Coordinates of C-alpha atoms in Angstrom, one line a residue:
Chain A
M1 CA 60.7 -50.1 15.5
R2 CA 61.8 -48.2 18.6
G3 CA 62.3 -51.5 20.5
A4 CA 64.3 -52.8 17.6
T5 CA 66.8 -49.9 17.7
L6 CA 66.9 -50.3 21.7
G7 CA 67.8 -53.8 21.1
V8 CA 70.6 -53.1 18.7
G9 CA 71.8 -50.5 21.0
I10 CA 72.0 -52.7 23.9
V11 CA 73.8 -55.3 22.0
A12 CA 76.2 -52.5 20.8
A13 CA 76.5 -51.3 24.2
S14 CA 77.2 -54.8 25.7
I15 CA 80.1 -55.1 23.1
L16 CA 81.6 -51.8 24.1
L17 CA 81.4 -52.6 27.7
A18 CA 83.2 -55.8 27.1
L19 CA 85.9 -53.7 25.4
V20 CA 86.0 -51.4 28.3
A21 CA 86.7 -54.4 30.6
V22 CA 89.5 -55.2 28.3
G23 CA 90.9 -51.9 28.9
P24 CA 91.4 -50.0 25.4
A25 CA 90.9 -46.8 27.1
A26 CA 93.8 -46.8 29.2
A27 CA 96.2 -46.3 26.4
Q28 CA 96.0 -42.6 26.2
T29 CA 99.6 -41.2 25.8
V30 CA 99.5 -38.7 22.8
D31 CA 102.1 -39.1 20.3
P32 CA 102.7 -37.7 16.6
A33 CA 100.7 -40.3 14.9
D34 CA 97.8 -38.7 16.6
E35 CA 98.4 -35.2 15.2
A36 CA 95.6 -35.8 12.3
E37 CA 93.0 -36.5 15.0
I38 CA 94.3 -33.8 17.5
C39 CA 95.5 -30.9 15.4
P40 CA 93.0 -30.3 12.8
G41 CA 91.7 -26.8 12.7
T42 CA 94.4 -25.2 14.8
S43 CA 96.7 -22.8 13.6
G44 CA 100.0 -21.3 15.1
D45 CA 100.7 -22.6 18.6
S46 CA 97.5 -24.4 19.7
L47 CA 97.0 -26.2 23.0
V48 CA 94.7 -29.1 23.2
V49 CA 93.1 -30.7 26.2
V50 CA 92.8 -34.6 25.3
L51 CA 90.1 -35.8 27.6
P52 CA 89.6 -39.5 28.7
G53 CA 87.3 -41.0 25.9
G54 CA 89.2 -39.3 23.2
T55 CA 87.5 -36.0 23.2
D56 CA 89.9 -33.2 22.1
V57 CA 89.2 -29.8 23.3
R58 CA 90.8 -27.2 21.1
P59 CA 91.2 -23.3 21.0
G60 CA 87.7 -22.1 20.4
D61 CA 86.0 -25.0 22.3
D62 CA 84.7 -24.5 25.9
T63 CA 84.5 -27.2 28.4
T64 CA 84.0 -27.8 32.1
L65 CA 85.8 -30.2 34.1
L66 CA 85.1 -31.9 37.5
P67 CA 87.9 -32.2 40.0
G68 CA 89.6 -35.7 39.7
T69 CA 89.2 -35.7 35.8
E70 CA 92.6 -37.1 34.4
A71 CA 93.5 -35.6 30.9
E72 CA 96.5 -34.6 28.9
I73 CA 97.6 -31.5 27.2
A74 CA 99.2 -31.4 24.0
L75 CA 100.7 -28.4 21.7
C76 CA 100.1 -28.4 18.0
S77 CA 102.3 -26.1 16.2
G78 CA 101.7 -25.5 12.3
G79 CA 99.4 -28.5 12.6
E80 CA 101.7 -31.0 14.2
V81 CA 102.2 -32.4 17.6
I82 CA 105.4 -31.1 19.0
S83 CA 107.7 -32.5 21.7
T84 CA 107.4 -31.3 25.2
T85 CA 110.9 -30.4 25.3
A86 CA 109.8 -27.4 23.0
W87 CA 107.2 -26.1 25.3
P88 CA 108.2 -26.8 29.0
V89 CA 105.5 -26.0 31.6
D90 CA 107.1 -23.9 34.0
G91 CA 104.6 -22.3 36.1
E92 CA 101.3 -23.2 38.2
V93 CA 98.1 -23.6 36.5
D94 CA 95.0 -22.7 38.8
G95 CA 92.5 -25.7 39.0
V96 CA 94.8 -28.4 37.7
S97 CA 97.8 -30.2 38.6
V98 CA 100.5 -30.9 35.9
G99 CA 102.3 -34.1 36.0
E100 CA 105.8 -35.2 34.9
S101 CA 106.1 -34.7 31.0
E102 CA 105.6 -37.5 28.4
R103 CA 107.3 -37.1 25.1
F104 CA 104.4 -35.2 23.5
S105 CA 102.1 -34.5 26.3
Y106 CA 101.6 -33.5 30.1
P107 CA 99.2 -35.4 32.2
V108 CA 96.9 -33.0 34.1
T109 CA 94.4 -33.8 36.8
V110 CA 91.7 -31.2 37.8
E111 CA 91.9 -30.3 41.5
T112 CA 89.3 -29.7 44.0
V113 CA 88.1 -26.1 43.7
E114 CA 85.8 -24.1 45.7
E115 CA 84.1 -22.1 42.9
P116 CA 84.1 -22.3 39.1
T117 CA 87.9 -21.5 38.3
P118 CA 89.1 -20.7 34.7
V119 CA 92.1 -22.8 33.9
E120 CA 94.8 -20.9 32.1
F121 CA 97.4 -22.8 30.4
A122 CA 99.0 -20.0 28.5
P123 CA 100.9 -18.2 31.2
A124 CA 102.6 -21.5 32.2
I125 CA 104.0 -21.9 28.8
S126 CA 106.0 -18.8 28.9
Q127 CA 108.7 -20.1 26.5
R128 CA 106.2 -20.3 23.5
G129 CA 105.0 -16.7 23.8
D130 CA 101.5 -16.7 22.1
V131 CA 99.6 -19.9 22.6
D132 CA 96.0 -20.3 21.8
T133 CA 94.1 -22.5 24.5
P134 CA 90.5 -23.7 24.8
T135 CA 88.3 -22.1 27.5
V136 CA 88.4 -24.7 30.3
T137 CA 86.7 -24.3 33.7
A138 CA 87.3 -26.3 36.8
T139 CA 84.0 -26.7 38.6
P140 CA 83.3 -27.6 42.2
G141 CA 82.8 -31.4 42.6
N142 CA 84.4 -34.3 43.9
V143 CA 85.7 -37.8 42.8
M144 CA 84.0 -40.4 45.0
T145 CA 85.3 -43.7 45.5
V146 CA 82.6 -46.2 44.8
G147 CA 83.0 -49.8 46.0
V148 CA 81.3 -52.5 44.3
D149 CA 82.0 -55.9 45.8
S150 CA 85.7 -55.8 46.3
T151 CA 86.6 -53.2 43.6
T152 CA 86.7 -49.5 43.9
Y153 CA 86.0 -47.1 41.3
R154 CA 86.9 -43.3 41.2
V155 CA 83.9 -41.6 39.9
A156 CA 83.7 -37.8 39.2
V157 CA 80.4 -36.5 40.5
A158 CA 79.3 -32.9 41.0
A159 CA 79.4 -31.6 44.6
D160 CA 75.5 -31.3 44.5
D161 CA 75.2 -34.8 43.6
R162 CA 77.7 -36.2 45.9
D163 CA 75.5 -36.7 48.8
R164 CA 72.8 -38.0 46.9
L165 CA 74.9 -40.7 45.2
R166 CA 76.4 -41.5 48.7
R167 CA 72.9 -41.8 50.3
A168 CA 71.4 -43.8 47.4
N169 CA 74.4 -46.1 47.4
D170 CA 74.2 -46.9 51.2
T171 CA 70.6 -47.4 51.2
Y172 CA 70.8 -49.6 48.0
V173 CA 73.6 -51.9 49.3
E174 CA 71.8 -52.2 52.8
T175 CA 68.3 -53.1 51.2
L176 CA 69.9 -55.4 48.6
D177 CA 72.1 -57.3 50.8
G178 CA 69.2 -57.3 53.4
M179 CA 66.6 -58.9 50.8
R180 CA 69.4 -61.4 49.8
A181 CA 70.2 -62.5 53.5
A182 CA 66.6 -62.3 54.6
A183 CA 65.6 -64.7 51.6
A184 CA 68.5 -67.0 52.2
D185 CA 67.4 -67.2 55.9
L186 CA 63.8 -67.9 55.0
D187 CA 64.8 -70.7 52.4
E188 CA 67.0 -72.1 55.2
D189 CA 64.0 -72.2 57.8
A190 CA 61.4 -72.8 55.1
G191 CA 59.4 -76.2 56.2
R192 CA 59.8 -75.5 59.9
L193 CA 58.3 -72.1 59.8
D194 CA 55.7 -70.9 62.5
P195 CA 54.4 -67.7 61.1
D196 CA 52.2 -65.3 63.4
P197 CA 48.7 -65.3 62.3
D198 CA 48.3 -61.8 63.5
V199 CA 50.7 -60.3 60.9
P200 CA 49.0 -58.9 57.7
D201 CA 50.1 -60.7 54.6
D202 CA 51.8 -57.7 53.1
R203 CA 53.9 -57.1 56.1
R204 CA 55.4 -60.7 56.5
L205 CA 58.6 -60.3 54.8
P206 CA 59.6 -56.6 55.5
Q207 CA 63.3 -57.3 54.9
I208 CA 62.5 -59.1 51.5
N209 CA 59.7 -56.8 50.5
Q210 CA 62.1 -53.8 49.4
T211 CA 62.0 -54.2 45.6
R212 CA 60.8 -50.6 45.2
A213 CA 63.5 -49.1 47.5
V214 CA 66.2 -51.4 45.7
T215 CA 64.8 -49.9 42.2
T216 CA 64.6 -46.6 43.1
N217 CA 68.0 -46.3 44.6
Y218 CA 69.6 -48.3 41.7
A219 CA 68.0 -46.0 39.2
T220 CA 69.6 -43.1 41.1
I221 CA 73.0 -44.5 41.1
Q222 CA 72.6 -45.6 37.4
S223 CA 71.6 -42.0 36.5
L224 CA 74.5 -40.4 38.5
L225 CA 77.0 -42.7 36.9
F226 CA 75.6 -42.3 33.5
S227 CA 76.3 -38.6 33.8
A228 CA 79.7 -39.2 34.8
A229 CA 80.3 -41.8 32.0
T230 CA 79.0 -39.5 29.4
S231 CA 81.5 -36.8 30.7
G232 CA 84.2 -39.2 29.9
N233 CA 84.7 -40.8 33.1
T234 CA 85.8 -44.3 32.0
E235 CA 85.7 -45.7 35.6
A236 CA 81.9 -44.7 35.8
V237 CA 81.4 -47.1 33.1
A238 CA 83.1 -49.8 34.7
A239 CA 81.4 -48.9 37.8
L240 CA 78.0 -49.3 36.0
D241 CA 79.0 -52.6 34.6
A242 CA 79.8 -53.9 38.1
Y243 CA 76.9 -52.5 39.7
E244 CA 74.8 -54.1 37.1
R245 CA 76.3 -57.6 37.6
R246 CA 76.0 -57.1 41.4
H247 CA 72.2 -56.3 41.1
D248 CA 71.5 -59.0 38.7
D249 CA 73.4 -61.5 41.0
A250 CA 71.8 -60.3 44.2
L251 CA 68.0 -60.5 42.5
G252 CA 68.7 -63.6 41.0
D253 CA 69.9 -65.2 44.5
T254 CA 66.9 -63.6 46.1
R255 CA 64.7 -65.1 43.5
D256 CA 66.1 -68.5 43.8
S257 CA 65.9 -68.6 47.5
L258 CA 62.2 -67.4 47.5
E259 CA 61.2 -70.0 44.9
T260 CA 62.8 -72.7 47.1
A261 CA 61.3 -71.4 50.3
N262 CA 57.9 -71.0 48.5
R263 CA 57.8 -74.7 47.6
A264 CA 58.8 -75.8 51.0
I265 CA 56.3 -73.4 52.7
E266 CA 53.6 -74.9 50.3
R267 CA 54.5 -78.5 51.3
Q268 CA 54.5 -77.7 55.0
A269 CA 50.9 -75.9 54.5
R270 CA 49.5 -78.7 52.7
S271 CA 50.8 -81.5 55.0
T272 CA 49.3 -79.7 58.2
A273 CA 46.2 -79.0 56.2
L274 CA 45.8 -82.6 55.4
G275 CA 46.0 -83.7 59.0
V276 CA 43.3 -80.9 60.1
L277 CA 41.0 -82.3 56.9
G278 CA 41.6 -85.8 58.1
N279 CA 40.5 -85.1 61.5
L280 CA 37.3 -83.1 60.2
L281 CA 36.2 -85.6 57.7
G282 CA 37.2 -88.7 59.8
V283 CA 34.9 -87.6 62.7
A284 CA 32.3 -86.4 60.3
L285 CA 32.2 -90.0 58.6
V286 CA 31.8 -91.6 62.1
G287 CA 29.0 -89.1 62.7
A288 CA 27.2 -89.7 59.3
V289 CA 27.2 -93.4 60.2
V290 CA 25.8 -92.7 63.6
G291 CA 23.3 -90.2 62.1
G292 CA 22.2 -92.2 59.2
I293 CA 21.4 -95.1 61.8
G294 CA 19.6 -92.8 63.9
G295 CA 17.7 -91.1 61.2
R296 CA 16.6 -94.5 59.9
V297 CA 15.2 -95.8 63.4
L298 CA 13.4 -92.6 64.0
T299 CA 11.9 -92.7 60.5
D300 CA 11.0 -96.2 60.5
R301 CA 9.2 -95.5 64.2
I302 CA 7.3 -92.6 62.7
L303 CA 6.3 -94.4 59.3
S304 CA 5.3 -97.6 61.3
E305 CA 2.7 -95.5 63.1
V306 CA 1.5 -93.9 59.9
E307 CA 1.1 -97.4 58.6
I308 CA -1.2 -98.6 61.2
D309 CA -3.2 -95.3 60.8
R310 CA -3.2 -96.1 57.1
R311 CA -4.7 -99.4 57.5
R312 CA -7.6 -97.8 59.4
S313 CA -8.2 -94.8 57.1
S314 CA -7.6 -94.4 53.4
A315 CA -7.1 -90.7 54.0
V316 CA -4.0 -91.4 55.7
D317 CA -0.8 -91.8 53.5
F318 CA 2.9 -91.3 53.7
R319 CA 3.8 -87.6 53.4
P320 CA 7.0 -85.7 53.2
K321 CA 5.9 -83.9 56.3
H322 CA 6.7 -87.3 58.2
L323 CA 10.3 -86.2 57.7
A324 CA 10.0 -82.8 59.2
V325 CA 11.1 -83.7 62.7
Q326 CA 14.3 -85.5 61.3
L327 CA 15.1 -83.0 58.9
G328 CA 14.7 -80.3 61.4
I329 CA 17.1 -82.1 63.9
A330 CA 19.6 -82.4 61.0
A331 CA 19.2 -78.7 60.2
V332 CA 19.8 -77.9 64.0
L333 CA 22.9 -79.9 64.1
V334 CA 24.5 -78.6 60.7
A335 CA 23.7 -75.1 61.7
G336 CA 25.2 -75.6 65.1
A337 CA 28.4 -76.7 63.4
A338 CA 28.3 -73.6 61.2
I339 CA 28.0 -71.3 64.2
L340 CA 30.6 -73.2 66.1
V341 CA 33.0 -72.5 63.1
V342 CA 32.2 -69.1 63.0
T343 CA 32.1 -68.2 66.9
Q344 CA 35.4 -70.0 67.1
G345 CA 37.1 -68.0 64.5
L346 CA 37.7 -70.9 62.3
L347 CA 36.3 -70.0 59.2
D348 CA 39.4 -68.6 57.7
P349 CA 41.5 -71.4 58.9
L350 CA 39.3 -74.1 57.4
V351 CA 39.0 -72.2 54.2
A352 CA 42.7 -72.1 54.2
V353 CA 43.0 -75.8 55.0
V354 CA 40.7 -76.6 52.0
R355 CA 42.8 -74.2 49.7
A356 CA 46.0 -75.6 50.9
V357 CA 44.9 -79.2 50.2
I358 CA 43.4 -78.6 46.8
G359 CA 46.4 -76.1 45.8
V360 CA 44.3 -73.1 44.8
Chain B
M1 CA 100.4 -45.3 20.4
R2 CA 96.7 -44.0 20.3
K3 CA 95.0 -45.6 17.4
P4 CA 92.7 -43.3 15.2
L5 CA 89.6 -45.3 16.1
V6 CA 90.4 -45.4 19.7
G7 CA 88.9 -42.1 20.5
G8 CA 85.8 -42.8 18.6
L9 CA 85.5 -46.1 20.2
V10 CA 85.9 -44.8 23.6
A11 CA 83.5 -42.0 22.9
A12 CA 81.1 -44.4 21.7
I13 CA 81.2 -46.4 25.1
A14 CA 79.7 -43.5 27.0
A15 CA 76.7 -43.5 24.4
G16 CA 76.6 -47.3 24.5
A17 CA 76.5 -47.3 28.0
A18 CA 73.6 -44.9 28.1
L19 CA 71.8 -46.9 25.6
A20 CA 72.5 -50.2 27.6
A21 CA 71.2 -48.2 30.7
V22 CA 68.0 -47.4 28.8
G23 CA 67.6 -51.2 28.0
T24 CA 68.5 -52.4 31.6
V25 CA 66.4 -50.1 33.3
G26 CA 63.6 -51.6 31.3
A27 CA 64.9 -55.0 32.0
Q28 CA 65.6 -54.4 35.7
G29 CA 62.1 -52.9 35.9
G30 CA 60.7 -56.4 34.8
D31 CA 63.1 -58.2 37.1
A32 CA 62.1 -56.3 39.9
A33 CA 58.3 -56.4 39.2
S34 CA 58.6 -60.3 38.9
L35 CA 60.6 -60.4 42.1
A36 CA 57.9 -58.2 43.8
A37 CA 55.1 -60.6 42.7
L38 CA 57.3 -63.5 44.1
V39 CA 57.6 -61.8 47.5
D40 CA 53.7 -61.2 47.4
G41 CA 53.2 -64.9 46.6
T42 CA 55.4 -66.1 49.3
Q43 CA 53.7 -63.7 52.1
R44 CA 50.4 -65.2 50.8
Q45 CA 51.8 -68.5 51.3
L46 CA 53.2 -67.8 54.7
G47 CA 49.6 -66.4 55.6
R48 CA 48.0 -69.6 54.5
L49 CA 50.5 -71.5 56.5
A50 CA 49.8 -69.5 59.5
A51 CA 46.0 -70.0 59.1
V52 CA 46.3 -73.8 58.7
Q53 CA 48.4 -73.9 61.8
V54 CA 45.6 -72.0 63.7
A55 CA 43.4 -74.9 62.7
A56 CA 45.8 -77.4 63.7
E57 CA 46.3 -76.2 67.3
S58 CA 45.1 -78.8 69.7
S59 CA 42.4 -76.8 71.1
N60 CA 41.1 -75.7 67.8
L61 CA 41.5 -79.2 66.6
N62 CA 38.8 -80.3 69.1
V63 CA 36.7 -77.7 67.8
V64 CA 37.2 -79.0 64.5
R65 CA 36.3 -82.6 65.5
G66 CA 33.1 -81.2 67.0
V67 CA 32.2 -79.4 64.0
G68 CA 32.8 -82.7 62.0
G69 CA 30.7 -84.7 64.4
L70 CA 27.6 -82.3 64.4
A71 CA 27.8 -82.0 60.7
G72 CA 28.4 -85.6 60.1
V73 CA 25.4 -86.6 62.6
G74 CA 23.0 -83.9 60.9
L75 CA 23.9 -85.0 57.3
G76 CA 23.8 -88.7 58.4
I77 CA 20.2 -88.1 59.8
A78 CA 19.0 -86.3 56.8
V79 CA 20.2 -88.8 54.5
G80 CA 19.1 -92.0 56.6
S81 CA 15.5 -90.6 56.9
V82 CA 15.3 -89.8 53.2
V83 CA 16.5 -92.9 52.1
T84 CA 14.1 -94.8 54.8
Y85 CA 11.1 -92.7 53.8
A86 CA 11.7 -93.7 50.1
R87 CA 11.8 -97.3 51.0
W88 CA 8.6 -97.0 52.9
G89 CA 6.9 -95.1 50.0
R90 CA 7.5 -98.1 47.4

């Protein structure tokens, strides 16, 4: 049930993200047609802060904004949006910079502040007298420029998280690019590799074996960008989308390179193993023929003597003990071969040879 | 002109992005896990290749031939003796 809900959410989010890419959020200028949305619940002269994402902050509301946040202010009078000519902003407003007036609104950008700063709009609109305003606070933070591929995004991140995002991004980019490049190199060299036998298997590909670091840092980046996105920072949404594309592309490239390299390495190991096995079995076959002839000659000689004794006495007959010498010699030779394998450190290599040939 | 639905739509974007994130976190976890498994598999293949190449070194290859020779002669003697014994017994 939860999975189905999540699935619907993902589909909906994909559609919404696609809409973001088209850019509906950019059309933001207030006009009188919006007054039914902006002005409800206001009375007299009420200043409304229109945030990116369509959130309206009215008198009685309380909001905290990060530096770099771009918004608009509009004035509702008697429930209608009124022209900016009727309410010139003629003073400074702590915590924000006010841009050139539009017909029915002023663009404002939250400035960098050292400490939480109340943003008082009313004193700057002296011509209107008594204006109700929402409680707005500019809080310390920063707008970071996050570069994903060739595009940059301005993302509002609280000061406490700024270094965290920067570190996570630096490590993420370094490890992800390192993984992709190392996998591509491995793919290029596969089939001509001469790996060091003394390196433990789990440390053979340190540049590529970094999925945990990539995942951890990507999760940190996503978490911080989600926070910015839910605060109305539309560029954070676009940055999330770009990060996801880059992440998927990089992991996909890495996977493709590894799969190709894997097949080439497997072929190389099998080919080499077949050569080793050919040497082992070829000499063993010759040895078996020689040994077989020797065993036959030796056994014939022993049993011929038994046959002579058998003719003299009925108590004498062919017994398995007449094979003791031959089988003893055979056991000593096979044991010698086993000892040679172990003492020369060839047990693991020969096991690897067999496994490479049968593909287990 | 700001459409009445634009505000709601854009507000939904953040929620949608968060929902998408929950989904993609799960998906990326799976992707990363499968990639990690692929990396481990490649490392094992490299380890096997290294071991096979040890056996294929010329000095070791002579030992491998010696092992084959000893084992072959030993098995040949055993088989030849038993077969000959069986023939004498009939």
